[in-house]
Amino acid sequence: MKKILTAILGTVLAAGQLATSVCAAPQESQPFQDKALEMLKTTVAIRSVEGSGLVKDVAEYVAGEFRKAGFPEQDIHLLPIGDTVALVVRLRGDGRLGKKPILLSAHMDVVDALPEDWERDPFTLIEENGYYFGRGSSDNKFGLSVLSATLMRLRAEGYVPGRDLVLALSGDEESLMATTRALATTYRNLIDAEFALVADGGGGQLNEDGVAVSYTVDSAEKTYATFEMKATNPGGHSSLPRRDNAIKDLSDALNRIFAFEFPVMSSELTRAYFSRTAPLVGGEVGDAMERFAENPDDGEAVALLRSRPEYVGSTGTTCVPTMLRGGHAENALPQSAVATINCRIFPGVGVQKTLEALKQVVGNDALEWTVLDEPLESDASPIRDDVFTAITNGVHASYPGLPIIPHMASGASDALHFRAVGIPSYTFSGIFMKSSDEYAHGLNERVPVATLPVAMKMWHSILTELTQ
Ligand SMILES: [Zn+2]
């Protein structure tokens, strides 16, 4: 473990010294920065929400831009799936590296926004006070525009990559992810890659003074699974209470779940995360992180980290009751009571084992359990040296020495589907912003104007480094 951490640290330091040699002159990138902004503006204006059928408009517009930029028709694929669509565009390399392509990914759909709730029209990109406001300005039309403009720039520069670069834009990341599933399975031949870089999450954190403090790369995610636990009872008249009661059975079970903690777990990824985050956090929490990274059996460190909502998830599986329903009349004994339990399962544990653990904790065979939806499991992606070195160089070109922190995300994203079919995936974006500016899915979503040139420079650096 120590060796792995030292290796990561070594990578970061060595990469910092190389950073300036990779970046291109700013005047070359200006037309493509303008192109990215134009694409952001145009795509934000399309209300590509679930069920609207408008994702196709985004895809057709983006495909048209690639055609204008000289990408041949056979390398542009519009793939309709239900009322939405996925888009795949390939920048061909000469194959001199003898390596499989690199997959780049972002999504074209957005969470809906009601104009009457917003201070500005959510579907018009508005520049104000140093920000671009609009639905999708950060999630994820920024990623889509920057990746597209960077591929166009590489082609315009006459740059021939040593392996193919494949851009896959999904069309329902915010809802069913049917397009992502189709890309990873049905259209695997179009997107097959050695690894994927997903521009939808992670990225640079600025403190409240606007100083960059860290850069996050999500390289694993927990399995999202939801269970329902149901107690049933013959019921009857509430004036004739029985000893047994569905609500009581359910509450007893819930109390046991609340009192239970899943075993402590760690991985190469979470130990690296805690070790690199420790000096940034400092104090007793930073100290606990450092001790946990050294020794995940350190009970005191575990207890402290588990008392913090932002860190408990990185120490193991968590399951928490989130919804309740029960009974049918105020003067009747309940015939049923149901609790919803949402779990974020540590990679490698599995949905069935988690369910078995919960049943054992509850210890009541009369309860019925249901697994909702179809949870998708994926392993953590390895902390690849080539990928992390390229990211480090790309980030350090704008923010020298910034700590690069591998992280395990807690929710479902497009990367999950790529990982699930064996394509290691890394989620990070060119967005550097304060956490107080994070309004993805919410009102007045925004992205700092200053982050666009940084993102363009970063992606150009990363993609050239990984393909030469
Ligand atoms: Zn997103």
Tab-separated table of C-alpha atoms in Angstrom, residues 44-418:
chain	number	residue	atom	x	y	z
A	44	VAL	CA	-28.255	24.922	-23.868
A	45	ALA	CA	-31.018	26.469	-26.018
A	46	ILE	CA	-32.378	22.975	-26.795
A	47	ARG	CA	-34.535	21.714	-23.906
A	48	SER	CA	-33.285	18.134	-24.194
A	49	VAL	CA	-35.137	16.733	-21.194
A	50	GLU	CA	-36.486	13.218	-20.698
A	51	GLY	CA	-39.474	12.481	-22.932
A	52	SER	CA	-39.074	15.661	-25.021
A	53	GLY	CA	-37.661	13.951	-28.100
A	54	LEU	CA	-35.234	16.894	-28.349
A	55	VAL	CA	-31.995	15.039	-27.604
A	56	LYS	CA	-32.050	14.155	-31.289
A	57	ASP	CA	-31.885	17.894	-32.120
A	58	VAL	CA	-28.741	18.207	-29.992
A	59	ALA	CA	-27.229	15.138	-31.657
A	60	GLU	CA	-28.039	16.338	-35.179
A	61	TYR	CA	-26.581	19.761	-34.447
A	62	VAL	CA	-23.368	18.284	-32.982
A	63	ALA	CA	-23.073	15.795	-35.866
A	64	GLY	CA	-23.469	18.719	-38.301
A	65	GLU	CA	-20.643	20.604	-36.586
A	66	PHE	CA	-18.360	17.571	-36.962
A	67	ARG	CA	-19.275	17.326	-40.670
A	68	LYS	CA	-18.466	21.018	-41.120
A	69	ALA	CA	-15.138	20.384	-39.383
A	70	GLY	CA	-14.323	17.778	-42.017
A	71	PHE	CA	-15.056	14.525	-40.163
A	72	PRO	CA	-16.093	11.929	-42.760
A	73	GLU	CA	-19.655	10.615	-42.750
A	74	GLN	CA	-18.575	7.041	-41.986
A	75	ASP	CA	-17.075	8.204	-38.682
A	76	ILE	CA	-20.279	9.893	-37.461
A	77	HIS	CA	-23.014	7.616	-36.107
A	78	LEU	CA	-26.448	8.739	-34.928
A	79	LEU	CA	-27.994	5.857	-33.007
A	80	PRO	CA	-31.717	6.234	-32.188
A	81	ILE	CA	-32.842	4.423	-29.042
A	82	GLY	CA	-36.517	4.930	-28.128
A	83	ASP	CA	-37.316	8.662	-28.268
A	84	THR	CA	-33.700	9.565	-27.619
A	85	VAL	CA	-30.416	9.020	-29.406
A	86	ALA	CA	-26.707	8.434	-28.901
A	87	LEU	CA	-23.989	9.981	-31.048
A	88	VAL	CA	-20.602	8.430	-31.765
A	89	VAL	CA	-17.827	10.294	-33.594
A	90	ARG	CA	-14.388	8.875	-34.307
A	91	LEU	CA	-11.150	10.784	-34.863
A	92	ARG	CA	-9.009	8.234	-36.652
A	93	GLY	CA	-5.410	7.707	-35.674
A	94	ASP	CA	-2.677	5.997	-37.685
A	95	GLY	CA	-2.458	3.090	-35.254
A	96	ARG	CA	1.286	3.591	-34.668
A	97	LEU	CA	0.865	2.948	-30.942
A	98	GLY	CA	-0.744	-0.443	-31.613
A	99	LYS	CA	-3.265	0.284	-28.864
A	100	LYS	CA	-7.054	0.169	-28.658
A	101	PRO	CA	-8.915	3.506	-28.926
A	102	ILE	CA	-9.648	5.864	-26.060
A	103	LEU	CA	-13.333	6.470	-25.403
A	104	LEU	CA	-14.434	10.011	-24.507
A	105	SER	CA	-17.903	10.521	-23.140
A	106	ALA	CA	-20.460	13.133	-22.098
A	107	HIS	CA	-24.255	13.340	-22.233
A	108	MET	CA	-26.702	15.414	-24.277
A	109	ASP	CA	-29.799	15.283	-22.041
A	110	VAL	CA	-30.498	17.562	-19.071
A	111	VAL	CA	-32.689	17.563	-15.982
A	112	ASP	CA	-35.696	19.785	-16.711
A	113	ALA	CA	-35.838	23.395	-15.503
A	114	LEU	CA	-38.978	25.495	-15.108
A	115	PRO	CA	-38.433	29.003	-16.543
A	116	GLU	CA	-40.836	30.499	-13.958
A	117	ASP	CA	-38.592	29.251	-11.127
A	118	TRP	CA	-35.365	30.672	-12.545
A	119	GLU	CA	-34.046	34.237	-12.316
A	120	ARG	CA	-32.956	34.022	-15.978
A	121	ASP	CA	-34.275	31.919	-18.853
A	122	PRO	CA	-32.754	28.466	-18.213
A	123	PHE	CA	-32.639	27.713	-21.950
A	124	THR	CA	-30.649	30.776	-22.969
A	125	LEU	CA	-26.946	30.836	-22.156
A	126	ILE	CA	-26.490	34.118	-20.292
A	127	GLU	CA	-23.087	35.516	-19.348
A	128	GLU	CA	-23.252	37.521	-16.148
A	129	ASN	CA	-20.916	38.268	-13.212
A	130	GLY	CA	-18.200	35.961	-14.564
A	131	TYR	CA	-20.513	32.965	-15.093
A	132	TYR	CA	-22.387	31.323	-17.917
A	133	PHE	CA	-25.891	30.577	-16.610
A	134	GLY	CA	-28.240	28.016	-18.149
A	135	ARG	CA	-29.556	24.472	-17.752
A	136	GLY	CA	-26.736	22.155	-18.803
A	137	SER	CA	-24.098	24.904	-18.594
A	138	SER	CA	-22.185	22.598	-16.255
A	139	ASP	CA	-24.100	19.281	-16.493
A	140	ASN	CA	-23.206	18.257	-19.127
A	141	LYS	CA	-23.304	20.479	-22.195
A	142	PHE	CA	-20.027	22.003	-21.067
A	143	GLY	CA	-18.329	18.587	-21.273
A	144	LEU	CA	-20.017	17.831	-24.588
A	145	SER	CA	-18.921	21.166	-26.130
A	146	VAL	CA	-15.349	21.106	-24.849
A	147	LEU	CA	-14.719	17.493	-25.938
A	148	SER	CA	-16.236	18.143	-29.386
A	149	ALA	CA	-14.301	21.382	-29.956
A	150	THR	CA	-11.064	19.696	-28.811
A	151	LEU	CA	-11.461	16.866	-31.345
A	152	MET	CA	-12.174	19.459	-34.065
A	153	ARG	CA	-9.081	21.375	-32.982
A	154	LEU	CA	-6.863	18.279	-33.134
A	155	ARG	CA	-8.090	17.545	-36.643
A	156	ALA	CA	-7.649	21.171	-37.774
A	157	GLU	CA	-4.094	21.174	-36.419
A	158	GLY	CA	-3.362	18.187	-38.633
A	159	TYR	CA	-2.614	16.162	-35.520
A	160	VAL	CA	-2.748	12.446	-36.219
A	161	PRO	CA	-3.243	10.473	-33.002
A	162	GLY	CA	-1.345	7.199	-32.570
A	163	ARG	CA	-4.649	5.488	-31.733
A	164	ASP	CA	-8.306	6.360	-32.421
A	165	LEU	CA	-10.197	8.777	-30.222
A	166	VAL	CA	-13.896	7.920	-29.996
A	167	LEU	CA	-16.439	10.396	-28.659
A	168	ALA	CA	-19.689	8.840	-27.405
A	169	LEU	CA	-22.493	11.167	-26.333
A	170	SER	CA	-25.310	9.475	-24.458
A	171	GLY	CA	-28.912	10.663	-24.619
A	172	ASP	CA	-30.522	9.757	-21.285
A	173	GLU	CA	-27.863	9.822	-18.571
A	174	GLU	CA	-30.212	11.695	-16.236
A	175	SER	CA	-32.962	9.087	-16.491
A	176	LEU	CA	-32.858	5.505	-17.795
A	177	MET	CA	-29.347	5.337	-19.287
A	178	ALA	CA	-30.716	3.112	-22.056
A	179	THR	CA	-28.453	4.853	-24.573
A	180	THR	CA	-25.395	4.243	-22.418
A	181	ARG	CA	-26.348	0.594	-21.983
A	182	ALA	CA	-26.806	0.282	-25.746
A	183	LEU	CA	-23.444	1.954	-26.400
A	184	ALA	CA	-21.723	-0.450	-24.002
A	185	THR	CA	-23.435	-3.568	-25.390
A	186	THR	CA	-25.231	-3.387	-28.784
A	187	TYR	CA	-22.808	-0.805	-30.186
A	188	ARG	CA	-19.729	-2.068	-28.370
A	189	ASN	CA	-17.889	-2.390	-31.723
A	190	LEU	CA	-18.318	1.375	-32.279
A	191	ILE	CA	-17.069	2.454	-28.868
A	192	ASP	CA	-14.707	-0.339	-27.838
A	193	ALA	CA	-11.684	1.146	-26.090
A	194	GLU	CA	-8.807	0.431	-23.756
A	195	PHE	CA	-10.312	2.875	-21.255
A	196	ALA	CA	-12.862	5.694	-21.080
A	197	LEU	CA	-12.546	9.320	-20.008
A	198	VAL	CA	-15.943	10.675	-18.982
A	199	ALA	CA	-16.285	14.480	-18.788
A	200	ASP	CA	-19.229	14.457	-16.371
A	201	GLY	CA	-18.079	14.831	-12.774
A	202	GLY	CA	-14.892	15.184	-10.775
A	203	GLY	CA	-12.785	18.206	-11.720
A	204	GLY	CA	-11.198	21.116	-9.904
A	205	GLN	CA	-12.296	22.445	-6.538
A	206	LEU	CA	-11.776	26.141	-5.796
A	207	ASN	CA	-12.017	27.500	-2.264
A	208	GLU	CA	-14.217	30.521	-1.480
A	209	ASP	CA	-11.331	32.848	-2.434
A	210	GLY	CA	-11.195	31.221	-5.861
A	211	VAL	CA	-7.901	29.424	-5.182
A	212	ALA	CA	-7.653	25.884	-6.598
A	213	VAL	CA	-7.210	23.363	-3.762
A	214	SER	CA	-7.590	19.932	-5.357
A	215	TYR	CA	-8.604	18.012	-8.463
A	216	THR	CA	-10.794	14.917	-8.309
A	217	VAL	CA	-10.873	11.919	-10.655
A	218	ASP	CA	-13.687	9.423	-10.051
A	219	SER	CA	-12.347	5.989	-10.906
A	220	ALA	CA	-14.922	3.784	-9.212
A	221	GLU	CA	-18.442	4.039	-8.014
A	222	LYS	CA	-20.474	2.291	-5.431
A	223	THR	CA	-23.346	0.088	-6.540
A	224	TYR	CA	-26.666	1.853	-6.143
A	225	ALA	CA	-29.315	-0.590	-4.939
A	226	THR	CA	-32.728	-0.101	-3.360
A	227	PHE	CA	-34.631	-2.721	-1.345
A	228	GLU	CA	-38.167	-2.786	-0.037
A	229	MET	CA	-38.849	-4.552	3.246
A	230	LYS	CA	-42.477	-5.456	3.930
A	231	ALA	CA	-44.239	-6.614	7.081
A	232	THR	CA	-47.735	-8.089	6.758
A	233	ASN	CA	-50.421	-8.928	9.295
A	234	PRO	CA	-54.058	-10.114	9.302
A	235	GLY	CA	-55.020	-6.686	10.725
A	236	GLY	CA	-58.458	-6.074	12.213
A	237	HIS	CA	-60.321	-3.391	14.167
A	238	SER	CA	-58.107	-0.890	16.006
A	239	SER	CA	-60.321	-1.216	19.110
A	240	LEU	CA	-59.160	-4.842	19.350
A	241	PRO	CA	-55.347	-4.553	19.131
A	242	ARG	CA	-53.339	-7.745	18.685
A	243	ARG	CA	-49.914	-8.437	20.159
A	244	ASP	CA	-48.435	-8.679	16.674
A	245	ASN	CA	-48.583	-5.651	14.371
A	246	ALA	CA	-47.120	-4.940	10.938
A	247	ILE	CA	-45.909	-1.468	11.944
A	248	LYS	CA	-44.244	-2.841	15.057
A	249	ASP	CA	-42.514	-5.625	13.096
A	250	LEU	CA	-41.278	-3.089	10.597
A	251	SER	CA	-40.081	-0.631	13.274
A	252	ASP	CA	-38.197	-3.366	15.115
A	253	ALA	CA	-36.459	-4.270	11.865
A	254	LEU	CA	-35.661	-0.618	11.112
A	255	ASN	CA	-34.175	-0.087	14.563
A	256	ARG	CA	-31.842	-3.007	13.994
A	257	ILE	CA	-30.796	-1.623	10.605
A	258	PHE	CA	-30.132	1.813	12.122
A	259	ALA	CA	-27.957	0.226	14.818
A	260	PHE	CA	-25.966	-1.826	12.311
A	261	GLU	CA	-22.730	-0.789	10.604
A	262	PHE	CA	-21.383	-2.680	7.610
A	263	PRO	CA	-17.799	-3.957	7.951
A	264	VAL	CA	-14.971	-1.529	7.268
A	265	MET	CA	-13.589	-1.853	3.740
A	266	SER	CA	-10.805	-0.173	1.836
A	267	SER	CA	-9.158	-0.415	-1.550
A	268	GLU	CA	-6.114	0.947	-3.369
A	269	LEU	CA	-8.425	3.756	-4.476
A	270	THR	CA	-9.957	4.750	-1.136
A	271	ARG	CA	-6.593	4.555	0.674
A	272	ALA	CA	-5.067	6.830	-1.979
A	273	TYR	CA	-8.095	9.123	-1.649
A	274	PHE	CA	-7.772	9.427	2.133
A	275	SER	CA	-4.014	9.741	2.062
A	276	ARG	CA	-4.083	12.580	-0.488
A	277	THR	CA	-7.080	14.344	1.046
A	278	ALA	CA	-5.637	14.247	4.598
A	279	PRO	CA	-3.236	17.212	4.232
A	280	LEU	CA	-5.974	19.303	2.568
A	281	VAL	CA	-8.444	18.696	5.387
A	282	GLY	CA	-6.010	18.815	8.310
A	283	GLY	CA	-7.042	18.741	11.988
A	284	GLU	CA	-8.391	15.611	13.642
A	285	VAL	CA	-10.268	14.499	10.511
A	286	GLY	CA	-7.128	14.815	8.377
A	287	ASP	CA	-5.243	12.876	11.022
A	288	ALA	CA	-7.897	10.133	10.993
A	289	MET	CA	-7.676	9.947	7.190
A	290	GLU	CA	-3.936	9.487	7.314
A	291	ARG	CA	-4.206	6.764	9.961
A	292	PHE	CA	-6.992	5.008	8.045
A	293	ALA	CA	-4.884	5.055	4.854
A	294	GLU	CA	-2.026	3.445	6.798
A	295	ASN	CA	-4.203	1.005	8.686
A	296	PRO	CA	-7.905	0.554	7.888
A	297	ASP	CA	-8.253	-1.438	11.147
A	298	ASP	CA	-7.613	1.701	13.225
A	299	GLY	CA	-10.925	1.736	15.121
A	300	GLU	CA	-10.695	5.333	16.339
A	301	ALA	CA	-9.944	6.642	12.846
A	302	VAL	CA	-12.854	4.632	11.444
A	303	ALA	CA	-15.244	5.942	14.108
A	304	LEU	CA	-14.332	9.548	13.363
A	305	LEU	CA	-14.590	9.145	9.565
A	306	ARG	CA	-17.900	7.317	9.941
A	307	SER	CA	-19.305	10.198	11.984
A	308	ARG	CA	-18.894	12.460	8.926
A	309	PRO	CA	-21.584	12.128	6.205
A	310	GLU	CA	-19.075	13.148	3.498
A	311	TYR	CA	-16.602	10.381	4.407
A	312	VAL	CA	-18.619	7.469	5.824
A	313	GLY	CA	-19.351	6.162	2.320
A	314	SER	CA	-15.661	5.743	1.547
A	315	THR	CA	-15.207	3.333	4.484
A	316	GLY	CA	-17.654	0.629	3.385
A	317	THR	CA	-21.193	-0.174	2.295
A	318	THR	CA	-23.970	2.025	3.646
A	319	CYS	CA	-27.722	1.298	3.738
A	320	VAL	CA	-30.269	3.762	5.018
A	321	PRO	CA	-34.087	3.686	5.248
A	322	THR	CA	-35.424	6.492	3.046
A	323	MET	CA	-39.201	5.969	2.686
A	324	LEU	CA	-42.097	4.506	4.675
A	325	ARG	CA	-45.690	3.546	4.027
A	326	GLY	CA	-48.140	1.461	6.033
A	327	GLY	CA	-51.691	0.966	7.202
A	328	HIS	CA	-54.886	1.803	5.350
A	329	ALA	CA	-57.234	3.500	7.850
A	330	GLU	CA	-56.783	5.335	11.129
A	331	ASN	CA	-59.177	2.950	12.907
A	332	ALA	CA	-57.805	-0.290	11.428
A	333	LEU	CA	-54.855	-2.446	12.410
A	334	PRO	CA	-52.232	-2.256	9.665
A	335	GLN	CA	-52.274	-5.145	7.187
A	336	SER	CA	-48.938	-4.090	5.812
A	337	ALA	CA	-46.025	-1.720	6.390
A	338	VAL	CA	-43.224	-1.143	3.915
A	339	ALA	CA	-39.843	0.572	4.235
A	340	THR	CA	-37.558	1.550	1.366
A	341	ILE	CA	-33.874	1.054	2.059
A	342	ASN	CA	-31.297	2.650	-0.220
A	343	CYS	CA	-27.804	1.161	-0.276
A	344	ARG	CA	-24.478	2.309	-1.720
A	345	ILE	CA	-22.513	-0.905	-1.929
A	346	PHE	CA	-18.727	-1.015	-1.833
A	347	PRO	CA	-17.289	-2.357	-5.135
A	348	GLY	CA	-16.811	-6.118	-4.978
A	349	VAL	CA	-19.422	-6.839	-2.269
A	350	GLY	CA	-22.454	-7.434	-4.464
A	351	VAL	CA	-26.178	-6.775	-4.177
A	352	GLN	CA	-27.171	-10.297	-3.037
A	353	LYS	CA	-24.596	-10.385	-0.231
A	354	THR	CA	-25.764	-6.992	0.972
A	355	LEU	CA	-29.375	-8.165	0.986
A	356	GLU	CA	-28.392	-11.325	2.907
A	357	ALA	CA	-26.540	-9.178	5.460
A	358	LEU	CA	-29.610	-6.976	5.991
A	359	LYS	CA	-31.874	-10.029	6.419
A	360	GLN	CA	-29.513	-11.431	9.009
A	361	VAL	CA	-29.385	-8.127	10.899
A	362	VAL	CA	-33.177	-7.930	10.960
A	363	GLY	CA	-33.582	-11.562	12.002
A	364	ASN	CA	-37.260	-11.870	11.067
A	365	ASP	CA	-37.990	-14.421	8.340
A	366	ALA	CA	-41.601	-13.258	8.098
A	367	LEU	CA	-40.563	-10.027	6.366
A	368	GLU	CA	-40.670	-9.959	2.558
A	369	TRP	CA	-37.846	-8.328	0.623
A	370	THR	CA	-37.828	-6.965	-2.921
A	371	VAL	CA	-34.912	-5.637	-4.940
A	372	LEU	CA	-36.106	-2.585	-6.897
A	373	ASP	CA	-34.999	-1.993	-10.498
A	374	GLU	CA	-31.929	-3.868	-11.670
A	375	PRO	CA	-28.851	-2.684	-9.823
A	376	LEU	CA	-25.735	-2.728	-11.987
A	377	GLU	CA	-22.459	-3.678	-10.345
A	378	SER	CA	-19.010	-2.599	-11.462
A	379	ASP	CA	-15.480	-3.050	-10.186
A	380	ALA	CA	-13.189	-0.143	-9.383
A	381	SER	CA	-10.984	0.911	-12.284
A	382	PRO	CA	-7.248	0.623	-11.581
A	383	ILE	CA	-5.279	3.822	-10.901
A	384	ARG	CA	-3.572	3.693	-14.311
A	385	ASP	CA	-0.241	5.438	-14.413
A	386	ASP	CA	-0.628	6.664	-18.036
A	387	VAL	CA	-4.076	8.150	-17.399
A	388	PHE	CA	-3.193	9.792	-14.088
A	389	THR	CA	0.076	11.192	-15.437
A	390	ALA	CA	-1.716	12.721	-18.439
A	391	ILE	CA	-4.437	14.190	-16.209
A	392	THR	CA	-1.803	15.553	-13.840
A	393	ASN	CA	0.072	17.236	-16.703
A	394	GLY	CA	-3.138	18.615	-18.182
A	395	VAL	CA	-4.226	20.080	-14.838
A	396	HIS	CA	-0.783	21.337	-13.830
A	397	ALA	CA	-0.462	23.276	-17.094
A	398	SER	CA	-2.952	25.705	-15.530
A	399	TYR	CA	-2.597	24.896	-11.815
A	400	PRO	CA	0.973	23.745	-11.094
A	401	GLY	CA	1.299	21.326	-8.186
A	402	LEU	CA	-2.442	20.902	-7.599
A	403	PRO	CA	-3.111	17.602	-5.746
A	404	ILE	CA	-4.816	15.025	-7.996
A	405	ILE	CA	-7.186	12.887	-5.924
A	406	PRO	CA	-8.596	9.545	-7.076
A	407	HIS	CA	-12.123	9.185	-5.730
A	408	MET	CA	-14.968	6.682	-5.485
A	409	ALA	CA	-18.298	8.202	-6.507
A	410	SER	CA	-21.480	7.182	-4.710
A	411	GLY	CA	-24.068	7.257	-7.496
A	412	ALA	CA	-24.922	5.868	-10.902
A	413	SER	CA	-23.289	7.471	-13.964
A	414	ASP	CA	-22.486	6.610	-17.575
A	415	ALA	CA	-19.054	5.375	-16.451
A	416	LEU	CA	-20.763	2.552	-14.549
A	417	HIS	CA	-21.990	0.992	-17.792
A	418	PHE	CA	-18.572	1.164	-19.430
